[in-house]
Short mmCIF file of N, CA and C in Angstrom, two decimals:
data_model
loop_
_atom_site.label_atom_id
_atom_site.label_comp_id
_atom_site.label_asym_id
_atom_site.label_seq_id
_atom_site.Cartn_x
_atom_site.Cartn_y
_atom_site.Cartn_z
N UNK H 94 47.93 -32.95 16.20
CA UNK H 94 47.04 -32.05 15.76
C UNK H 94 45.86 -32.32 16.65
N UNK H 95 45.28 -31.52 17.29
CA UNK H 95 43.98 -30.97 18.35
C UNK H 95 42.66 -31.56 17.51
N UNK H 96 41.68 -32.68 18.06
CA UNK H 96 40.95 -32.88 17.50
C UNK H 96 39.42 -32.52 18.59
N UNK H 97 39.94 -31.58 19.33
CA UNK H 97 38.88 -31.29 20.30
C UNK H 97 38.11 -29.80 19.78
N UNK H 98 36.37 -30.08 19.82
CA UNK H 98 35.75 -29.41 19.41
C UNK H 98 36.02 -28.23 20.17
N UNK H 99 35.99 -27.13 19.64
CA UNK H 99 35.66 -26.08 20.09
C UNK H 99 34.25 -25.30 20.01
N UNK H 100 34.05 -24.84 21.47
CA UNK H 100 32.57 -24.49 21.71
C UNK H 100 31.97 -23.09 21.08
N UNK H 101 31.15 -23.00 20.45
CA UNK H 101 31.10 -22.45 19.62
C UNK H 101 29.35 -21.39 20.54
N UNK H 102 29.58 -20.16 20.66
CA UNK H 102 28.40 -19.28 21.33
C UNK H 102 26.84 -19.64 20.11
N UNK H 103 25.92 -19.85 20.82
CA UNK H 103 24.73 -20.37 19.90
C UNK H 103 23.93 -18.79 20.26
N UNK H 104 24.26 -17.88 19.09
CA UNK H 104 23.25 -16.72 19.72
C UNK H 104 21.85 -16.90 19.57
N UNK H 105 21.00 -17.93 19.47
CA UNK H 105 19.86 -18.51 19.22
C UNK H 105 19.44 -18.51 21.17
N UNK H 106 18.47 -17.60 21.39
CA UNK H 106 18.15 -18.45 23.09
C UNK H 106 17.37 -20.02 23.03
N UNK H 107 17.88 -20.54 23.82
CA UNK H 107 16.70 -21.74 23.81
C UNK H 107 15.40 -21.42 24.45
N UNK H 108 14.39 -22.09 24.29
CA UNK H 108 13.35 -22.17 24.97
C UNK H 108 12.28 -20.77 24.44
N UNK H 109 11.11 -20.44 24.79
CA UNK H 109 10.59 -19.89 24.20
C UNK H 109 9.94 -18.60 24.99
N UNK H 110 10.84 -18.83 26.37
CA UNK H 110 10.95 -17.09 27.66
C UNK H 110 9.92 -17.38 28.65
N UNK H 111 8.66 -18.40 28.01
CA UNK H 111 7.73 -18.66 29.21
C UNK H 111 7.31 -19.90 29.01
N UNK H 112 6.40 -20.33 30.65
CA UNK H 112 5.96 -21.90 30.69
C UNK H 112 4.89 -22.34 29.88
N UNK H 113 4.76 -23.35 29.26
CA UNK H 113 3.98 -23.91 28.59
C UNK H 113 2.54 -24.10 29.63
N UNK H 114 1.16 -23.34 28.88
CA UNK H 114 0.56 -23.41 30.02
C UNK H 114 -0.43 -24.62 29.88
N UNK H 115 -1.26 -25.00 30.89
CA UNK H 115 -1.62 -26.14 30.95
C UNK H 115 -2.42 -26.61 30.00
N UNK H 116 -2.91 -27.68 29.87
CA UNK H 116 -4.13 -27.99 28.78
C UNK H 116 -5.45 -27.52 29.26
N UNK H 117 -5.74 -27.67 30.79
CA UNK H 117 -7.09 -26.34 31.37
C UNK H 117 -7.37 -25.97 30.93
N UNK H 118 -6.19 -24.62 31.42
CA UNK H 118 -5.65 -23.33 31.28
C UNK H 118 -6.22 -23.33 30.20
N UNK H 119 -5.03 -23.41 28.90
CA UNK H 119 -5.66 -23.42 27.72
C UNK H 119 -6.81 -23.09 26.93
N UNK H 120 -7.61 -24.37 27.27
CA UNK H 120 -8.96 -24.93 27.00
C UNK H 120 -9.99 -23.51 28.14
N UNK H 121 -9.76 -23.66 28.54
CA UNK H 121 -10.51 -22.55 29.37
C UNK H 121 -10.68 -21.37 28.69
N UNK H 122 -9.41 -20.56 28.45
CA UNK H 122 -9.68 -19.36 27.53
C UNK H 122 -10.18 -19.90 26.26
N UNK H 123 -10.12 -20.57 25.72
CA UNK H 123 -10.54 -20.75 24.53
C UNK H 123 -12.18 -21.12 24.54
N UNK H 124 -12.67 -21.32 25.59
CA UNK H 124 -14.19 -21.59 25.56
C UNK H 124 -14.75 -20.32 25.35
N UNK H 125 -16.22 -19.80 25.09
CA UNK H 125 -16.82 -19.08 25.27
C UNK H 125 -18.20 -19.65 25.49
N UNK H 126 -19.01 -18.73 26.21
CA UNK H 126 -20.51 -19.42 26.46
C UNK H 126 -21.01 -19.38 25.10
N UNK H 127 -21.84 -20.32 24.97
CA UNK H 127 -22.80 -20.68 23.79
C UNK H 127 -24.20 -20.56 24.17
N UNK H 128 -24.80 -19.74 23.40
CA UNK H 128 -26.45 -19.61 23.50
C UNK H 128 -26.82 -20.38 22.18
N UNK H 129 -27.30 -21.88 22.46
CA UNK H 129 -27.78 -22.21 22.03
C UNK H 129 -29.49 -21.92 21.61
N UNK H 130 -29.57 -21.82 20.09
CA UNK H 130 -31.21 -21.39 20.11
C UNK H 130 -32.33 -22.60 20.81
N UNK H 131 -33.39 -21.83 21.04
CA UNK H 131 -34.55 -22.96 21.39
C UNK H 131 -35.27 -24.02 20.92
N UNK H 132 -35.70 -23.14 19.55
CA UNK H 132 -35.89 -24.00 18.59
C UNK H 132 -35.51 -23.89 17.58
N UNK H 133 -35.95 -24.96 16.07
CA UNK H 133 -35.31 -24.33 14.51
C UNK H 133 -35.70 -23.22 14.38
N UNK H 134 -36.76 -22.64 14.73
CA UNK H 134 -37.01 -20.80 13.97
C UNK H 134 -36.08 -20.19 14.76
N UNK H 135 -35.79 -20.41 15.67
CA UNK H 135 -34.85 -19.19 16.35
C UNK H 135 -33.39 -19.25 15.97
N UNK H 136 -33.03 -20.88 15.69
CA UNK H 136 -31.86 -20.91 14.70
C UNK H 136 -31.83 -20.23 13.81
N UNK H 137 -32.89 -20.54 12.87
CA UNK H 137 -32.90 -20.10 11.23
C UNK H 137 -32.85 -18.59 11.57
N UNK H 138 -33.27 -17.84 12.38
CA UNK H 138 -33.70 -16.27 12.62
C UNK H 138 -32.03 -15.77 12.96
N UNK H 139 -31.53 -16.54 13.74
CA UNK H 139 -29.55 -16.37 13.98
C UNK H 139 -28.99 -16.24 12.70
N UNK H 140 -29.32 -17.66 12.24
CA UNK H 140 -28.20 -17.65 10.61
C UNK H 140 -28.52 -16.55 10.24
N UNK H 141 -29.95 -16.13 9.44
CA UNK H 141 -30.05 -15.02 9.07
C UNK H 141 -30.02 -13.76 9.08
N UNK H 142 -29.79 -13.52 10.65
CA UNK H 142 -29.51 -12.40 11.01
C UNK H 142 -27.74 -11.95 10.69
N UNK H 143 -27.06 -13.40 11.37
CA UNK H 143 -25.80 -13.46 10.92
C UNK H 143 -24.87 -13.11 9.57
N UNK H 144 -25.58 -13.54 8.70
CA UNK H 144 -25.32 -13.35 7.13
C UNK H 144 -25.93 -12.16 6.69
N UNK H 145 -26.73 -11.77 7.20
CA UNK H 145 -27.58 -10.01 6.89
C UNK H 145 -26.25 -9.20 6.98
N UNK H 146 -25.81 -9.62 8.63
CA UNK H 146 -24.55 -8.62 8.87
C UNK H 146 -23.30 -8.65 8.07
N UNK H 147 -23.29 -10.08 7.73
CA UNK H 147 -21.57 -10.01 6.84
C UNK H 147 -21.85 -9.51 5.98
N UNK H 148 -23.36 -9.72 4.85
CA UNK H 148 -23.70 -9.23 3.66
C UNK H 148 -23.47 -7.74 3.64
N UNK H 149 -23.99 -7.13 4.90
CA UNK H 149 -23.92 -5.48 5.23
C UNK H 149 -22.27 -5.10 5.20
N UNK H 150 -21.19 -6.17 6.04
CA UNK H 150 -20.22 -5.46 5.76
C UNK H 150 -19.66 -5.80 4.54
N UNK H 151 -19.87 -6.51 3.80
CA UNK H 151 -18.92 -7.17 2.44
C UNK H 151 -19.75 -5.93 1.80
N UNK H 152 -21.06 -5.66 1.63
CA UNK H 152 -21.34 -4.42 0.12
C UNK H 152 -20.77 -2.94 1.04
N UNK H 153 -20.74 -3.01 2.33
CA UNK H 153 -20.05 -1.61 2.59
C UNK H 153 -18.62 -1.71 1.98
N UNK H 154 -17.77 -2.79 2.23
CA UNK H 154 -16.38 -2.81 2.51
C UNK H 154 -16.06 -2.52 0.59
N UNK H 155 -17.04 -3.38 -0.24
CA UNK H 155 -17.09 -3.21 -1.68
C UNK H 155 -17.01 -1.46 -2.11
N UNK H 156 -18.38 -0.92 -1.34
CA UNK H 156 -18.66 0.37 -1.97
C UNK H 156 -17.42 1.27 -1.75
N UNK H 157 -16.61 1.20 -0.17
CA UNK H 157 -15.27 1.58 -0.28
C UNK H 157 -14.28 1.36 -0.69
N UNK H 158 -13.95 0.35 -1.58
CA UNK H 158 -13.10 -0.20 -2.42
C UNK H 158 -12.33 -0.87 -1.85
N UNK H 159 -12.60 -1.47 -0.75
CA UNK H 159 -11.54 -2.54 0.24
C UNK H 159 -11.74 -3.86 -0.67
N UNK H 160 -9.83 -3.96 -0.81
CA UNK H 160 -9.76 -5.13 -1.71
C UNK H 160 -10.03 -6.26 -1.12
N UNK H 161 -9.99 -6.65 -0.04
CA UNK H 161 -10.51 -7.64 0.76
C UNK H 161 -12.03 -8.23 0.22
N UNK H 162 -12.74 -7.12 0.09
CA UNK H 162 -14.17 -7.66 -0.26
C UNK H 162 -14.77 -7.51 -2.18
N UNK H 163 -13.76 -7.13 -2.56
CA UNK H 163 -13.95 -7.30 -4.21
C UNK H 163 -13.89 -8.57 -4.59
N UNK H 164 -14.45 -8.20 -5.74
CA UNK H 164 -14.68 -9.85 -6.60
C UNK H 164 -13.55 -9.81 -7.27
N UNK H 165 -13.03 -11.10 -7.20
CA UNK H 165 -11.58 -11.36 -8.14
C UNK H 165 -11.34 -10.41 -9.68
N UNK H 166 -12.24 -10.05 -10.34
CA UNK H 166 -12.09 -9.54 -11.53
C UNK H 166 -11.95 -8.00 -10.89
N UNK H 167 -11.77 -7.70 -10.05
CA UNK H 167 -11.80 -6.39 -9.69
C UNK H 167 -10.20 -6.06 -9.00
N UNK H 168 -9.88 -7.38 -8.45
CA UNK H 168 -8.62 -7.39 -7.41
C UNK H 168 -7.22 -6.92 -7.85
N UNK H 169 -6.70 -6.47 -7.44
CA UNK H 169 -5.15 -6.21 -7.53
C UNK H 169 -4.92 -4.94 -7.92
N UNK H 170 -3.58 -4.75 -8.05
CA UNK H 170 -3.29 -3.03 -8.37
C UNK H 170 -3.02 -2.80 -9.70
N UNK H 171 -3.41 -3.82 -10.81
CA UNK H 171 -3.06 -3.11 -12.28
C UNK H 171 -4.38 -2.42 -12.46
N UNK H 172 -5.53 -3.86 -11.79
CA UNK H 172 -6.94 -3.67 -12.06
C UNK H 172 -7.54 -1.90 -11.26
N UNK H 173 -6.90 -1.72 -9.95
CA UNK H 173 -7.30 -0.64 -9.43
C UNK H 173 -6.38 0.93 -10.43
N UNK H 174 -5.34 0.39 -11.39
CA UNK H 174 -4.64 1.78 -11.69
C UNK H 174 -5.47 1.41 -13.11
N UNK H 175 -6.10 0.76 -13.64
CA UNK H 175 -7.19 0.89 -14.62
C UNK H 175 -8.06 1.38 -14.53
N UNK H 176 -8.89 1.27 -13.07
CA UNK H 176 -10.33 1.65 -12.88
C UNK H 176 -10.07 3.33 -12.87
N UNK H 177 -8.58 3.75 -12.33
CA UNK H 177 -8.48 5.55 -11.68
C UNK H 177 -8.26 5.86 -13.11
N UNK H 178 -7.52 5.60 -13.85
CA UNK H 178 -7.16 5.83 -15.24
C UNK H 178 -8.62 6.25 -15.81
N UNK H 179 -9.40 5.19 -15.85
CA UNK H 179 -10.42 5.40 -17.16
C UNK H 179 -11.74 6.37 -16.12
N UNK H 180 -11.52 6.39 -14.59
CA UNK H 180 -12.34 7.27 -13.82
C UNK H 180 -11.92 9.14 -13.75
N UNK H 181 -10.72 9.05 -14.38
CA UNK H 181 -9.82 10.29 -14.28
C UNK H 181 -10.18 11.15 -15.76
N UNK H 182 -11.11 10.00 -16.76
CA UNK H 182 -11.26 10.65 -17.72
C UNK H 182 -12.68 10.92 -17.98
N UNK H 183 -12.87 11.76 -19.03
CA UNK H 183 -14.11 11.98 -19.72
C UNK H 183 -13.90 11.35 -21.19
N UNK H 184 -14.27 10.23 -21.57
CA UNK H 184 -14.43 9.59 -22.87
C UNK H 184 -15.75 9.44 -23.49
N UNK H 185 -15.45 9.33 -24.87
CA UNK H 185 -16.69 9.77 -25.28
C UNK H 185 -17.81 8.09 -25.45
N UNK H 186 -16.94 7.09 -25.13
CA UNK H 186 -17.65 5.93 -24.80
C UNK H 186 -18.82 5.94 -23.93
N UNK H 187 -18.40 6.45 -22.69
CA UNK H 187 -19.49 6.81 -21.44
C UNK H 187 -20.84 7.21 -21.69
N UNK H 188 -20.71 8.08 -22.55
CA UNK H 188 -22.16 8.36 -23.53
C UNK H 188 -22.54 7.56 -24.18
N UNK H 189 -22.35 6.30 -24.59
CA UNK H 189 -22.74 5.15 -25.02
C UNK H 189 -24.25 4.93 -24.66
N UNK H 190 -24.29 4.48 -23.74
CA UNK H 190 -25.44 3.99 -22.93
C UNK H 190 -27.07 5.25 -23.38
N UNK H 191 -26.57 6.62 -22.71
CA UNK H 191 -27.46 7.44 -23.10
C UNK H 191 -27.48 7.92 -24.43
N UNK H 192 -26.54 8.06 -25.14
CA UNK H 192 -27.32 8.46 -26.43
C UNK H 192 -27.94 7.41 -27.17
N UNK H 193 -27.56 6.10 -26.89
CA UNK H 193 -28.57 4.68 -27.15
C UNK H 193 -30.18 5.16 -27.17
N UNK H 194 -29.84 5.61 -25.74
CA UNK H 194 -31.83 5.46 -25.10
C UNK H 194 -32.14 6.63 -25.56
N UNK H 195 -31.43 7.74 -26.04
CA UNK H 195 -32.30 8.62 -26.82
C UNK H 195 -32.44 8.32 -28.61
N UNK H 196 -31.82 7.65 -28.68
CA UNK H 196 -32.04 7.36 -30.27
C UNK H 196 -33.03 6.51 -30.57
N UNK H 197 -33.32 5.41 -29.25
CA UNK H 197 -34.41 4.66 -29.36
C UNK H 197 -35.96 5.38 -29.02
N UNK H 198 -35.35 6.36 -28.20
CA UNK H 198 -36.88 7.21 -27.63
C UNK H 198 -37.04 8.34 -29.28
N UNK H 199 -36.08 8.37 -29.75
CA UNK H 199 -36.46 9.38 -31.15
C UNK H 199 -37.14 8.63 -32.10
N UNK H 200 -37.00 7.07 -31.91
CA UNK H 200 -37.87 6.30 -33.06
C UNK H 200 -39.10 5.77 -32.49
N UNK H 201 -39.40 5.77 -31.32
CA UNK H 201 -40.38 5.78 -30.64
C UNK H 201 -41.53 6.69 -30.67
N UNK H 202 -41.01 8.08 -30.80
CA UNK H 202 -41.91 9.17 -30.46
C UNK H 202 -42.52 8.97 -31.81
N UNK H 203 -44.20 9.20 -32.00
CA UNK H 203 -45.36 9.29 -33.24
C UNK H 203 -45.02 10.91 -33.66
N UNK H 204 -43.88 10.50 -34.35
CA UNK H 204 -43.55 11.90 -35.80
C UNK H 204 -44.78 11.74 -36.51
N UNK H 205 -45.22 12.66 -37.28
CA UNK H 205 -45.97 12.68 -38.86
C UNK H 205 -44.78 11.92 -39.65
N UNK H 206 -45.53 11.48 -40.78
CA UNK H 206 -44.83 10.28 -41.65
C UNK H 206 -43.58 10.86 -42.36
N UNK H 207 -44.01 12.22 -42.59
CA UNK H 207 -42.84 12.69 -43.27
C UNK H 207 -41.63 12.93 -42.45
N UNK H 208 -41.74 13.33 -41.56
CA UNK H 208 -40.78 13.69 -40.23
C UNK H 208 -40.56 12.43 -39.52
N UNK H 209 -40.79 11.27 -39.45
CA UNK H 209 -40.44 10.14 -39.07
C UNK H 209 -39.76 9.55 -40.02
N UNK H 210 -40.01 9.55 -41.35
CA UNK H 210 -39.25 9.04 -42.30
C UNK H 210 -37.39 9.76 -41.91
N UNK H 211 -37.43 11.07 -42.27
CA UNK H 211 -36.33 11.54 -42.15
C UNK H 211 -35.90 11.29 -40.81
N UNK H 212 -36.15 11.28 -39.55
CA UNK H 212 -35.81 10.72 -38.54
C UNK H 212 -34.98 9.52 -38.63
N UNK H 213 -35.86 8.92 -38.86
CA UNK H 213 -35.58 7.12 -38.65
C UNK H 213 -34.26 7.26 -39.92
N UNK H 214 -34.15 7.99 -41.17
CA UNK H 214 -33.12 7.92 -41.78
C UNK H 214 -31.77 8.58 -41.33
N UNK H 215 -31.98 9.49 -40.62
CA UNK H 215 -30.91 10.34 -39.89
C UNK H 215 -30.06 9.47 -38.63
N UNK H 216 -30.92 8.68 -37.79
CA UNK H 216 -30.95 7.73 -36.70
C UNK H 216 -29.87 6.63 -37.36
N UNK H 217 -30.57 5.62 -38.42
CA UNK H 217 -30.13 4.71 -39.00
C UNK H 217 -29.05 4.83 -40.04
N UNK H 218 -28.74 6.17 -40.64
CA UNK H 218 -27.72 6.16 -41.30
C UNK H 218 -26.58 7.00 -41.00
N UNK H 219 -26.67 7.89 -39.86
CA UNK H 219 -25.93 8.85 -39.38
C UNK H 219 -25.64 8.32 -37.78
N UNK H 220 -26.68 8.59 -36.94
CA UNK H 220 -26.40 8.45 -35.51
C UNK H 220 -26.00 6.58 -35.16
N UNK H 221 -26.52 6.01 -35.36
CA UNK H 221 -25.74 4.98 -35.13
C UNK H 221 -24.31 4.60 -35.52
N UNK H 222 -24.30 4.85 -37.12
CA UNK H 222 -22.86 4.55 -37.19
C UNK H 222 -21.88 5.23 -36.44
N UNK H 223 -21.86 6.54 -36.52
CA UNK H 223 -21.23 7.58 -35.96
C UNK H 223 -20.74 6.75 -33.84
N UNK H 224 -21.98 6.70 -33.53
CA UNK H 224 -22.05 5.96 -32.34
C UNK H 224 -21.65 5.22 -32.11
N UNK H 225 -21.01 4.06 -33.20
CA UNK H 225 -21.03 2.95 -33.04
C UNK H 225 -19.03 3.08 -33.39
N UNK H 226 -18.56 3.77 -34.38
CA UNK H 226 -17.50 4.23 -34.87
C UNK H 226 -16.82 4.13 -33.03
N UNK H 227 -17.10 5.58 -32.92
CA UNK H 227 -16.52 6.17 -31.77
C UNK H 227 -16.73 5.10 -30.36
N UNK H 228 -17.81 4.00 -30.16
CA UNK H 228 -17.27 3.47 -29.42
C UNK H 228 -15.98 2.45 -29.54
N UNK H 229 -15.85 1.78 -30.67
CA UNK H 229 -15.04 1.21 -31.31
C UNK H 229 -13.68 1.49 -31.23
N UNK H 230 -13.46 2.97 -31.58
CA UNK H 230 -12.23 3.67 -31.75
C UNK H 230 -11.97 4.11 -29.99
N UNK H 231 -12.76 4.44 -29.40
CA UNK H 231 -12.47 4.66 -27.91
C UNK H 231 -11.77 3.36 -26.72
N UNK H 232 -12.80 2.62 -27.45
CA UNK H 232 -12.37 0.75 -26.63
C UNK H 232 -10.93 0.93 -27.10
N UNK H 233 -10.55 0.68 -28.53
CA UNK H 233 -8.94 0.25 -28.63
C UNK H 233 -8.47 0.75 -28.20
N UNK H 234 -8.52 2.37 -28.21
CA UNK H 234 -7.65 3.60 -27.69
C UNK H 234 -7.45 3.25 -26.01
N UNK H 235 -8.39 2.97 -24.84
CA UNK H 235 -8.35 3.06 -23.70
C UNK H 235 -7.79 1.53 -23.57
N UNK H 236 -8.20 0.13 -24.31
CA UNK H 236 -7.48 -0.41 -23.94
C UNK H 236 -5.96 -0.74 -24.17
N UNK H 237 -5.66 -0.21 -25.32
CA UNK H 237 -4.16 0.06 -25.41
C UNK H 237 -3.30 0.77 -24.96
N UNK H 238 -3.85 1.94 -24.06
CA UNK H 238 -3.51 3.04 -23.46
C UNK H 238 -2.83 2.32 -21.99
N UNK H 239 -4.18 2.14 -21.71
CA UNK H 239 -4.10 1.37 -20.70
C UNK H 239 -2.93 0.19 -20.03
N UNK H 240 -3.01 -0.87 -21.06
CA UNK H 240 -2.20 -1.79 -20.88
C UNK H 240 -0.78 -1.39 -20.98
N UNK H 241 -0.05 -0.35 -22.27
CA UNK H 241 0.86 0.72 -22.33
C UNK H 241 1.41 1.33 -20.39
N UNK H 242 0.21 1.26 -20.11
CA UNK H 242 0.63 2.45 -18.67
C UNK H 242 0.82 1.23 -17.55
N UNK H 243 -0.27 0.29 -17.54
CA UNK H 243 0.62 -0.53 -16.47
C UNK H 243 1.62 -1.47 -16.74
N UNK H 244 2.07 -1.44 -18.06
CA UNK H 244 3.39 -2.24 -18.21
C UNK H 244 4.35 -1.49 -17.88
N UNK H 245 4.43 0.06 -17.76
CA UNK H 245 5.43 0.93 -17.39
C UNK H 245 5.15 1.45 -16.31
N UNK H 246 4.46 1.37 -15.65
CA UNK H 246 4.27 1.65 -14.16
C UNK H 246 4.50 0.50 -13.07
N UNK H 247 3.72 -0.60 -13.50
CA UNK H 247 3.25 -1.45 -12.77
C UNK H 247 4.23 -2.85 -13.31
N UNK H 248 5.58 -3.00 -13.48
CA UNK H 248 6.26 -3.88 -14.54
C UNK H 248 5.89 -5.45 -14.01
N UNK H 249 5.91 -5.60 -12.45
CA UNK H 249 5.59 -6.93 -12.36
C UNK H 249 4.20 -7.38 -12.41
N UNK H 250 3.38 -6.47 -12.84
CA UNK H 250 1.89 -7.33 -12.57
C UNK H 250 1.89 -7.37 -14.14
N UNK H 251 0.61 -8.56 -14.43
CA UNK H 251 0.18 -9.23 -15.17
C UNK H 251 -0.92 -7.92 -16.05
N UNK H 252 -0.33 -7.72 -17.44
CA UNK H 252 -1.41 -6.75 -17.98
C UNK H 252 -2.43 -8.10 -18.65
N UNK H 253 -2.35 -8.99 -18.51
CA UNK H 253 -3.59 -10.18 -19.02
C UNK H 253 -4.75 -9.72 -19.14
N UNK H 254 -5.91 -9.02 -19.88
CA UNK H 254 -7.48 -9.06 -19.15
C UNK H 254 -7.74 -7.26 -18.73
N UNK H 255 -6.30 -6.29 -18.37
CA UNK H 255 -6.88 -5.36 -18.13
C UNK H 255 -7.12 -4.64 -19.28
N UNK H 256 -6.53 -4.14 -20.18
CA UNK H 256 -6.89 -3.57 -21.22
C UNK H 256 -8.90 -3.49 -21.83
N UNK H 257 -9.08 -4.78 -21.28
CA UNK H 257 -10.57 -5.34 -21.70
C UNK H 257 -11.27 -5.13 -20.61
N UNK H 258 -10.68 -4.81 -19.48
CA UNK H 258 -11.37 -4.53 -18.06
C UNK H 258 -11.61 -2.49 -17.99
N UNK H 259 -10.77 -2.07 -18.57
CA UNK H 259 -10.43 -0.65 -18.74
C UNK H 259 -12.05 -0.29 -19.73
N UNK H 260 -11.64 -1.08 -20.62
CA UNK H 260 -12.44 -0.60 -22.24
C UNK H 260 -13.91 -0.70 -21.81
N UNK H 261 -13.91 -1.94 -20.91
CA UNK H 261 -15.89 -2.11 -20.33
C UNK H 261 -16.22 -1.18 -19.57
N UNK H 262 -15.03 -0.56 -18.54
CA UNK H 262 -15.46 0.38 -17.40
C UNK H 262 -16.00 1.69 -18.16
N UNK H 263 -15.01 1.64 -19.43
CA UNK H 263 -14.99 3.06 -19.86
C UNK H 263 -16.80 3.14 -20.93
N UNK H 264 -17.16 2.18 -20.97
CA UNK H 264 -18.34 2.02 -21.42
C UNK H 264 -19.75 2.50 -20.45
N UNK H 265 -19.68 2.01 -19.38
CA UNK H 265 -20.65 2.31 -18.18
C UNK H 265 -20.90 4.04 -17.98
N UNK H 266 -22.02 3.90 -17.59
CA UNK H 266 -22.16 5.05 -17.21
C UNK H 266 -21.38 5.36 -15.76
N UNK H 267 -20.82 6.59 -15.83
CA UNK H 267 -20.42 6.70 -14.37
C UNK H 267 -20.51 6.63 -12.85
N UNK H 268 -21.75 7.13 -12.76
CA UNK H 268 -22.75 6.82 -11.52
C UNK H 268 -23.13 5.39 -11.73
N UNK H 269 -23.23 4.76 -12.19
CA UNK H 269 -22.76 2.74 -12.15
C UNK H 269 -22.01 1.84 -12.56
N UNK H 270 -21.02 2.67 -12.18
CA UNK H 270 -19.73 2.01 -12.09
C UNK H 270 -19.54 1.12 -10.93
N UNK H 271 -19.06 0.01 -11.18
CA UNK H 271 -18.83 -0.42 -9.74
C UNK H 271 -17.60 -1.29 -10.01
N UNK H 272 -16.74 -1.19 -8.93
CA UNK H 272 -16.54 -0.29 -7.96
C UNK H 272 -16.77 1.10 -8.11
N UNK H 273 -17.55 1.72 -7.29
CA UNK H 273 -17.16 3.04 -7.35
C UNK H 273 -16.15 3.60 -7.40
N UNK H 274 -16.31 5.07 -8.76
CA UNK H 274 -15.01 5.83 -8.56
C UNK H 274 -14.40 6.38 -7.54
N UNK H 275 -12.84 5.94 -7.67
CA UNK H 275 -12.45 7.11 -6.57
C UNK H 275 -11.70 8.18 -6.18
N UNK H 276 -11.61 8.78 -7.97
CA UNK H 276 -11.49 9.98 -8.46
C UNK H 276 -12.43 10.58 -9.90
N UNK H 277 -11.97 11.67 -9.46
CA UNK H 277 -12.93 12.31 -10.26
C UNK H 277 -12.08 12.78 -11.54
N UNK H 278 -12.94 13.43 -12.91
CA UNK H 278 -12.49 13.69 -13.78
C UNK H 278 -11.48 14.58 -13.78
N UNK H 279 -10.15 14.57 -14.03
CA UNK H 279 -9.44 15.82 -13.89
C UNK H 279 -8.38 14.88 -12.83
N UNK H 280 -8.92 13.62 -12.43
CA UNK H 280 -7.60 13.02 -11.32
C UNK H 280 -7.99 13.56 -9.89
N UNK H 281 -8.64 14.35 -9.77
CA UNK H 281 -8.67 14.92 -8.06
C UNK H 281 -9.64 13.93 -7.24
N UNK H 282 -9.34 13.49 -6.05
CA UNK H 282 -10.07 12.00 -5.39
C UNK H 282 -11.40 12.88 -5.26
N UNK H 283 -12.09 11.86 -5.18
CA UNK H 283 -13.54 11.68 -4.87
C UNK H 283 -14.16 11.82 -3.62
N UNK H 284 -15.25 12.24 -3.40
CA UNK H 284 -15.65 12.68 -1.78
C UNK H 284 -15.98 11.27 -1.68
N UNK H 285 -15.70 11.03 -0.13
CA UNK H 285 -16.24 9.56 0.06
C UNK H 285 -17.90 9.41 0.30
N UNK H 286 -18.12 8.37 0.08
CA UNK H 286 -19.58 7.80 -0.03
C UNK H 286 -20.11 7.96 1.41
N UNK H 287 -21.25 8.21 1.82
CA UNK H 287 -21.79 8.10 3.13
C UNK H 287 -22.71 7.32 3.31
#
């Protein structure tokens, strides 16, 4: 029996195909001219200008819906789906804040005493309970429906917190939602913000 090793062709090429650059050449390419500030005030001015430009870039990215600039609570495909699901519908809970303001204003108007008693009675006995029950049922429905849809459409995504996230978004006035809606009611894409 012959124990001579059989040479095997190595499919991996040896080396990287180019020479290693000399240290002085590599360091020379990395170096950039540094313009040091003349004094402390100039350094602060440069620092503030740099921070302002970074904040502006982050703000524009957030308004455009760029995932890199969104807060952690808004990141991920499940949250994006929940936002789009809520934004593509007109839900009774989105009218909660305007309705609350209207009820508040109705109680502040200096009505005559007999009308004021009727207004307060209608507001307290009818308006608030109807509004609160509507908001409660809408929030529960939105949370349940969005969790169910996310579990069906994105099976690898966690549904933890997605229902509450969608319910809270549904409570907000559409124009004040953040990140801004990317779809219109009905599901059509929203025009880009300028």
